[in-house]
Coordinates of C-alpha atoms in Angstrom, one line a residue:
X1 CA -3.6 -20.5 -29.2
X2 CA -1.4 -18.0 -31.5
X3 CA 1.4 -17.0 -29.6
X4 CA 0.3 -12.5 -31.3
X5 CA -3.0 -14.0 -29.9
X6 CA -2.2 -14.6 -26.0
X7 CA 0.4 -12.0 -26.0
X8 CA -2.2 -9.6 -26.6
X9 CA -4.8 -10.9 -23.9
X10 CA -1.5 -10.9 -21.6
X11 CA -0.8 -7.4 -22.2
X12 CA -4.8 -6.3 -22.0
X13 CA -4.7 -7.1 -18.9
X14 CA -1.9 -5.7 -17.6
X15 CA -2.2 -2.5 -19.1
X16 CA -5.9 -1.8 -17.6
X17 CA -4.8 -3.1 -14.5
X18 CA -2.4 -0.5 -14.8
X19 CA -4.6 2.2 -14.9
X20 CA -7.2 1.3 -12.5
X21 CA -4.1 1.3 -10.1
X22 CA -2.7 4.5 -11.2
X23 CA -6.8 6.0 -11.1
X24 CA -6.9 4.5 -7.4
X25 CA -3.5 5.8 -6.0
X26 CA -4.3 9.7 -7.4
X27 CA -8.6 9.5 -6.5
X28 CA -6.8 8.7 -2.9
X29 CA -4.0 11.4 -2.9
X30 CA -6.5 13.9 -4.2
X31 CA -8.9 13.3 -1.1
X32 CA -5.8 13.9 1.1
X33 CA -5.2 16.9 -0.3
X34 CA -8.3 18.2 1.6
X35 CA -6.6 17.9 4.9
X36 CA -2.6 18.1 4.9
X37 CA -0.8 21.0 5.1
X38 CA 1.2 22.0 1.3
X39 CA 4.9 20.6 2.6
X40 CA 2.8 17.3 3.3
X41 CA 1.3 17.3 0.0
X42 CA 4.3 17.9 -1.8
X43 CA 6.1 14.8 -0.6
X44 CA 3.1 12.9 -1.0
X45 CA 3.5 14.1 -4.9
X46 CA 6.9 13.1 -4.7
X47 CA 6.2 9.8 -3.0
X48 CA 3.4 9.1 -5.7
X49 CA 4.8 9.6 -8.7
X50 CA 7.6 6.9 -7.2
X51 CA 5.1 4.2 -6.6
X52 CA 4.1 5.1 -9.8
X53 CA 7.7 4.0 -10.8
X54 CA 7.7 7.3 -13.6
X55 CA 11.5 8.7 -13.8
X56 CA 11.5 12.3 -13.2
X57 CA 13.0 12.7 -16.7
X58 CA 9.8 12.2 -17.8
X59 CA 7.9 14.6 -15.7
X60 CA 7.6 18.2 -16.6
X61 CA 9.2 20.7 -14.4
X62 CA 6.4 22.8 -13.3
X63 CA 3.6 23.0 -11.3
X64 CA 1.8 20.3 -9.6
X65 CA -1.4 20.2 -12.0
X66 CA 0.9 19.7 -15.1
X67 CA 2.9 16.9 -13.2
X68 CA -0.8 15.6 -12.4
X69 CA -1.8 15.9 -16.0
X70 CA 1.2 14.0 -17.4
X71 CA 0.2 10.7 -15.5
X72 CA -3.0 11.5 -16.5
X73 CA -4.0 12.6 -19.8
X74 CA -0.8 12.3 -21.7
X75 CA -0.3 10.2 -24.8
X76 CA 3.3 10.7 -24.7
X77 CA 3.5 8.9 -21.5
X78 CA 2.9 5.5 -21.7
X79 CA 2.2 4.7 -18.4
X80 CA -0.5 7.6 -17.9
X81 CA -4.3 6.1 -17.6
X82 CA -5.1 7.3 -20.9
X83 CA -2.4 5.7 -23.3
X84 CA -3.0 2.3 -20.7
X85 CA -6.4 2.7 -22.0
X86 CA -6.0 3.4 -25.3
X87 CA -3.5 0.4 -24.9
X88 CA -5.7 -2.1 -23.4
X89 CA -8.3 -1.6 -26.0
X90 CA -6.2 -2.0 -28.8
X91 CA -4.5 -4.8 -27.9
X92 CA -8.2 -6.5 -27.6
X93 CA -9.2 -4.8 -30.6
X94 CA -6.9 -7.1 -32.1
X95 CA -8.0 -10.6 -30.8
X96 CA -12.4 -9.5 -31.1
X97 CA -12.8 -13.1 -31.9
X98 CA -10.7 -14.4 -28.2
X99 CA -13.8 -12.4 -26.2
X100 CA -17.0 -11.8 -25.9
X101 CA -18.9 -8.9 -27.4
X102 CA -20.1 -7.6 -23.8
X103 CA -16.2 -7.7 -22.9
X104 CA -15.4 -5.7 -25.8
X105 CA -18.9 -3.0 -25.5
X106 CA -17.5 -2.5 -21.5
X107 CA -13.6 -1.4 -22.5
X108 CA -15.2 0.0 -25.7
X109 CA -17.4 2.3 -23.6
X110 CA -14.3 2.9 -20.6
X111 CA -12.1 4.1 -23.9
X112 CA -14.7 6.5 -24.7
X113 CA -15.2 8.0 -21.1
X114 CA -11.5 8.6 -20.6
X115 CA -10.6 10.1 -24.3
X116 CA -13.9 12.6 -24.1
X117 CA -12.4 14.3 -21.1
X118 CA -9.6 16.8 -20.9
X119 CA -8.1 19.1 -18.6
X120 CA -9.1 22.2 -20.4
X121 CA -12.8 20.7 -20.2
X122 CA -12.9 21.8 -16.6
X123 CA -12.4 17.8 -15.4
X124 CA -11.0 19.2 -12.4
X125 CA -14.5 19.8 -11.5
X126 CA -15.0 16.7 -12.0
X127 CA -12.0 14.7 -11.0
X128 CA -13.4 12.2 -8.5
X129 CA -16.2 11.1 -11.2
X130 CA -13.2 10.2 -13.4
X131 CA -11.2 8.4 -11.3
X132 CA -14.2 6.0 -10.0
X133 CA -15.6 5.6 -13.6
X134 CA -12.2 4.1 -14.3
X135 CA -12.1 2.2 -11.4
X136 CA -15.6 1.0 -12.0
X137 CA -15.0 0.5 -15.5
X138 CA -11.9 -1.7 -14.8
X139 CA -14.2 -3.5 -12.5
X140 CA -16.8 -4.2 -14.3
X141 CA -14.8 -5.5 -17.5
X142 CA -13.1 -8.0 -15.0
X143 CA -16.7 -8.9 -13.3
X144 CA -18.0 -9.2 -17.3
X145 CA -14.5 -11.4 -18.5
X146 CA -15.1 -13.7 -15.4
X147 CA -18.6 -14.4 -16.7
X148 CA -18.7 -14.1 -20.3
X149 CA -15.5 -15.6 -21.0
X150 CA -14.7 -19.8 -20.8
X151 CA -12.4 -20.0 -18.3
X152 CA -9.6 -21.6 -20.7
X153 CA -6.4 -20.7 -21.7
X154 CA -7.1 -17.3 -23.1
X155 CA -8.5 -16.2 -19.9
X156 CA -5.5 -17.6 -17.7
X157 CA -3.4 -15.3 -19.8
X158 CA -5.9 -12.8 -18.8
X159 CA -5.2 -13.5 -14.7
X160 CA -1.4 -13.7 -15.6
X161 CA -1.0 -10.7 -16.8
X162 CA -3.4 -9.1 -14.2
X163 CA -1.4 -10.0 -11.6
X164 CA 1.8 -10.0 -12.5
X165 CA 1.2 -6.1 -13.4
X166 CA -0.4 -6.4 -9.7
X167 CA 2.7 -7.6 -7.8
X168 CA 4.9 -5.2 -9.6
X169 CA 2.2 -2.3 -8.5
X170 CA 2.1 -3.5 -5.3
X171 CA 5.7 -3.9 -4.3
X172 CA 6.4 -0.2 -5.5
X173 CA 3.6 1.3 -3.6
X174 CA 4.6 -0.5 -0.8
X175 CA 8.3 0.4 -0.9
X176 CA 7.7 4.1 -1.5
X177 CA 6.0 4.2 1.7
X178 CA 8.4 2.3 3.8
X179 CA 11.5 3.8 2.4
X180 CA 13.8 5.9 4.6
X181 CA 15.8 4.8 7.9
X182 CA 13.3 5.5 10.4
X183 CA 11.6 2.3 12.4
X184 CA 8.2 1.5 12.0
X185 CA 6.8 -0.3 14.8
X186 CA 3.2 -1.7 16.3
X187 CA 2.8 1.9 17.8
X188 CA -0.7 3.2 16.6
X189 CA -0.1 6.7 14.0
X190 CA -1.6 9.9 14.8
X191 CA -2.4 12.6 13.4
X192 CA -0.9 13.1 9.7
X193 CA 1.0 9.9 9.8
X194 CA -2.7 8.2 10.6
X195 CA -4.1 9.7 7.3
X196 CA -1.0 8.7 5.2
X197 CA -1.2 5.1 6.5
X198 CA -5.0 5.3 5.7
X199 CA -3.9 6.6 2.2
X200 CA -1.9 3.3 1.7
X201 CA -4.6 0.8 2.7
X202 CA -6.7 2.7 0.6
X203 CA -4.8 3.0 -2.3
X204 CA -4.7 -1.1 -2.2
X205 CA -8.7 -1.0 -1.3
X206 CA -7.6 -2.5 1.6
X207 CA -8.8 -0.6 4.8
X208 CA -12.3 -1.7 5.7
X209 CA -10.5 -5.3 5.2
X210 CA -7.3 -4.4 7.7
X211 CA -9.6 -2.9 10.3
X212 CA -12.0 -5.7 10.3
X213 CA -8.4 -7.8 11.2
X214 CA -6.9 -5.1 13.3
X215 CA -9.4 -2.6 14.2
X216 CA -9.0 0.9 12.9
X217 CA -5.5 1.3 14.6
X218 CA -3.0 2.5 12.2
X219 CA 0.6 0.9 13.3
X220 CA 2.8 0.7 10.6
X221 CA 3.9 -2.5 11.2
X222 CA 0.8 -4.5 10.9
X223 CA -0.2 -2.4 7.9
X224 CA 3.1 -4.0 6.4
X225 CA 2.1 -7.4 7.8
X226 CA -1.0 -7.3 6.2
X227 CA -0.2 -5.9 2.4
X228 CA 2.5 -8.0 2.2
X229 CA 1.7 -11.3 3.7
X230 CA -2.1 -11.6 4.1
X231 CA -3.5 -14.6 1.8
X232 CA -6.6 -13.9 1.9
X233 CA -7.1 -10.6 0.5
X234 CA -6.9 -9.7 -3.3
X235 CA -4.9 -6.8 -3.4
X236 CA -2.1 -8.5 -0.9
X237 CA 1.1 -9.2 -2.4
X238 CA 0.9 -12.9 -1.5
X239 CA -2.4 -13.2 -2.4
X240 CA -1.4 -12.4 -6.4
X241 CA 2.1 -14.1 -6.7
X242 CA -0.2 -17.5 -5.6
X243 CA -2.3 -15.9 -8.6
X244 CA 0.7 -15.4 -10.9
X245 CA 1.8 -18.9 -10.0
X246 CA -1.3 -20.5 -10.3
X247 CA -2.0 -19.1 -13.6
X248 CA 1.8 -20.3 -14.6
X249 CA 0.6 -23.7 -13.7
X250 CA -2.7 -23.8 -15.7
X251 CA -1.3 -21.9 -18.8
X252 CA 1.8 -24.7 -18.7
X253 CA -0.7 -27.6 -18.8
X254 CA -2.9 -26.4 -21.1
X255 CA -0.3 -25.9 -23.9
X256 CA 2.3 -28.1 -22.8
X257 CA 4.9 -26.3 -22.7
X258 CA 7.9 -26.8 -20.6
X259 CA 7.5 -24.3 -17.9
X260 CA 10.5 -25.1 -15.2
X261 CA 12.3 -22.6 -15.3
X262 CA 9.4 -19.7 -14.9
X263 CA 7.9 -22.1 -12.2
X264 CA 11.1 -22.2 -10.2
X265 CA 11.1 -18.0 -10.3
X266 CA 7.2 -17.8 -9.3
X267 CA 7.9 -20.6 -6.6
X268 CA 10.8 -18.8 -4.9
X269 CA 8.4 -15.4 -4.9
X270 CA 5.7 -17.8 -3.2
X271 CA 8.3 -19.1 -1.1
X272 CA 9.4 -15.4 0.1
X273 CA 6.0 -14.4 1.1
X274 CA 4.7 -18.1 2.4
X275 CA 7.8 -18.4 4.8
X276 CA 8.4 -14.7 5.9
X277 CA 7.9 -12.9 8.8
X278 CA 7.1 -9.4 9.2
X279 CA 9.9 -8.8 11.7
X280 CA 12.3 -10.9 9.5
X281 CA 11.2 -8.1 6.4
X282 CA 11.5 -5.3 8.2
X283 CA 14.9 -6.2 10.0
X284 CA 16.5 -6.8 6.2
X285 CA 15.1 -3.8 5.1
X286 CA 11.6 -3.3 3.1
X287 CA 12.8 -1.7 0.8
X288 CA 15.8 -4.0 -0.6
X289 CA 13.2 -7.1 0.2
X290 CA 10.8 -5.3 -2.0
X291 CA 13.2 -4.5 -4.5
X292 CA 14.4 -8.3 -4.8
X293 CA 10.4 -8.8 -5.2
X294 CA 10.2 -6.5 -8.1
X295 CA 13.3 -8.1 -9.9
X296 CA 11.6 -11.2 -9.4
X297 CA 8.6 -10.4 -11.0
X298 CA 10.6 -8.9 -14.2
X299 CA 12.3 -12.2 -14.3
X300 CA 8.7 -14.1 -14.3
X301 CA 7.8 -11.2 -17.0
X302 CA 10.8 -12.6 -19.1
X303 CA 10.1 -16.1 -18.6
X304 CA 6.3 -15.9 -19.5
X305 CA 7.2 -14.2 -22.5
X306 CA 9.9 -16.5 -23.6
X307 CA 7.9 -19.4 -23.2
X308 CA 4.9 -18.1 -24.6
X309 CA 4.9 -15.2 -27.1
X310 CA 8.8 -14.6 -28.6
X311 CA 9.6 -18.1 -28.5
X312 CA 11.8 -19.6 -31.4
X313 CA 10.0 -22.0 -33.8
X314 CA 13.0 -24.3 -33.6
X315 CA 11.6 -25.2 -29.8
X316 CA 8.0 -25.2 -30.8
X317 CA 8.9 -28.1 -33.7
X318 CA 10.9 -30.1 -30.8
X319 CA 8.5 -30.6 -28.5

């Protein structure tokens, strides 16, 4: 495979994961909005646009609807749902012939949705109905890719980049919550702090699957626990570096290319999450242990792009 070609398909898929995360993250924060008090809500903006990992430089300094609006709508930002979009789809506008027609008619139809709505079309009206259709619409493209698409090396580039943009996602969320010096322990949250920890397991679709572990209990720590070291569930940190590393693996093999090094950096992020415990996390700090998860994952970035889309042609004739 061309290496424009599988940089592409790498790079679709991160940037719609990208914005069905972002879409997720602000259809949650705008349902808590309902029920916290405005000081609440304005450190929950705060806290959001740091998961979000967008420097303030590039927010505007005004109200909160033009803050919201920026990580939204705007094509300036590339990191707003829009220009990941627009992104996503142009990247696979490039490679038509890599996919299959019903991939291309689903993002094709999830471009549409999102550029036909504006703020000054009254979508405030209608904000949850944009959110989910861009959830949904990232949803069903993956659903459509999984079945449409042979499950060769284009489509591992596909899982790659899904969930390598899902670990980065992840571990900033994660850290923004659990930043600060207070403890967090196995004591259950009430009140407001229940309906920010709710918030988080929501944000990762993850609370009817943490209750059905822990019951319905909010305690910071096991929410921790489970986010960041539960195998089983899709939007878990462990559960996508075994993803990202697994991918590695299958990519490597099917191109033969020699893929040490980026397997030693995905195999010391299993390692960190396979051989952790909660209490060991929480007692180095979550924060600098999600950091050092983070740099990782740029590192893996670096390495999967190295090895398979900037690569010299001097190393591609000697092998």
């Amino acid at each position: 495979m061309l290496s424009r070609v599988a940089d592409s398909l790498y790079w679709m898929s991160r940037y719609l994961e990208r914005a069905e995360h972002t879409a997720r993250l602000f259809n949650v924060d705008y349902n808590l909005r309902l029920d916290n008090a405005d000081d609440t809500s304005a450190a929950r903006a705060r806290r959001l646009a740091t998961s979000l990992q967008i420097p303030k430089a590039q927010l505007p300094e005004s109200d909160a609807d033009d803050v919201d609006h920026a990580l939204v709508f705007s094509r300036a930002n590339p990191s707003s749902i829009v220009s990941c979009v627009i992104a996503a789809r142009e990247n696979l506008r490039n490679v038509r012939e890599q996919c299959s027609s019903e991939m291309w008619e689903q993002l094709n139809r999830l471009y549409l949705k999102v550029s036909a709505t504006d703020r000054e079309q009254g979508w405030v009206a209608q904000i949850h109905q944009f959110f989910h259709a861009v959830e949904e619409g990232a949803h069903l493209f993956q659903g459509i890719t999984d079945s449409t698409m042979s499950h060769g090396e284009g489509w591992q580039y596909i899982q790659l980049g899904r969930y390598v943009e899902r670990v980065d996602d992840l571990a900033a969320l994660v850290a923004a919550y659990y930043s600060g010096d207070q403890p967090f322990t196995d004591q259950p949250a009430e009140g407001d702090e229940y309906l920010e920890w709710v918030g988080l397991l929501k944000s990762c679709t993850a609370f009817e699957a943490y209750c059905k572990v822990y019951t319905a209990e909010m305690q910071p720590l096991r929410v921790a626990e489970f986010l960041l070291l539960n195998s089983e569930f899709p939007h878990s940190l462990r559960f996508s570096v075994e993803h990202v590393h697994s991918a590695l693996q299958l990519v490597g093999a099917r191109t033969g290319r020699k893929i040490e090094s980026a397997s030693r950096l995905t195999g010391k992020l299993r390692a960190a999450l396979s051989f952790a415990s909660i209490d060991e996390i929480m007692a180095e700090g979550p924060t600098r242990y999600l950091a050092g998860i983070q740099r990782q994952c740029v590192q893996v970035d670096g390495a999967v792009r190295h090895l398979f889309f900037d690569y010299p042609v001097e190393s591609t004739l000697a092998s």
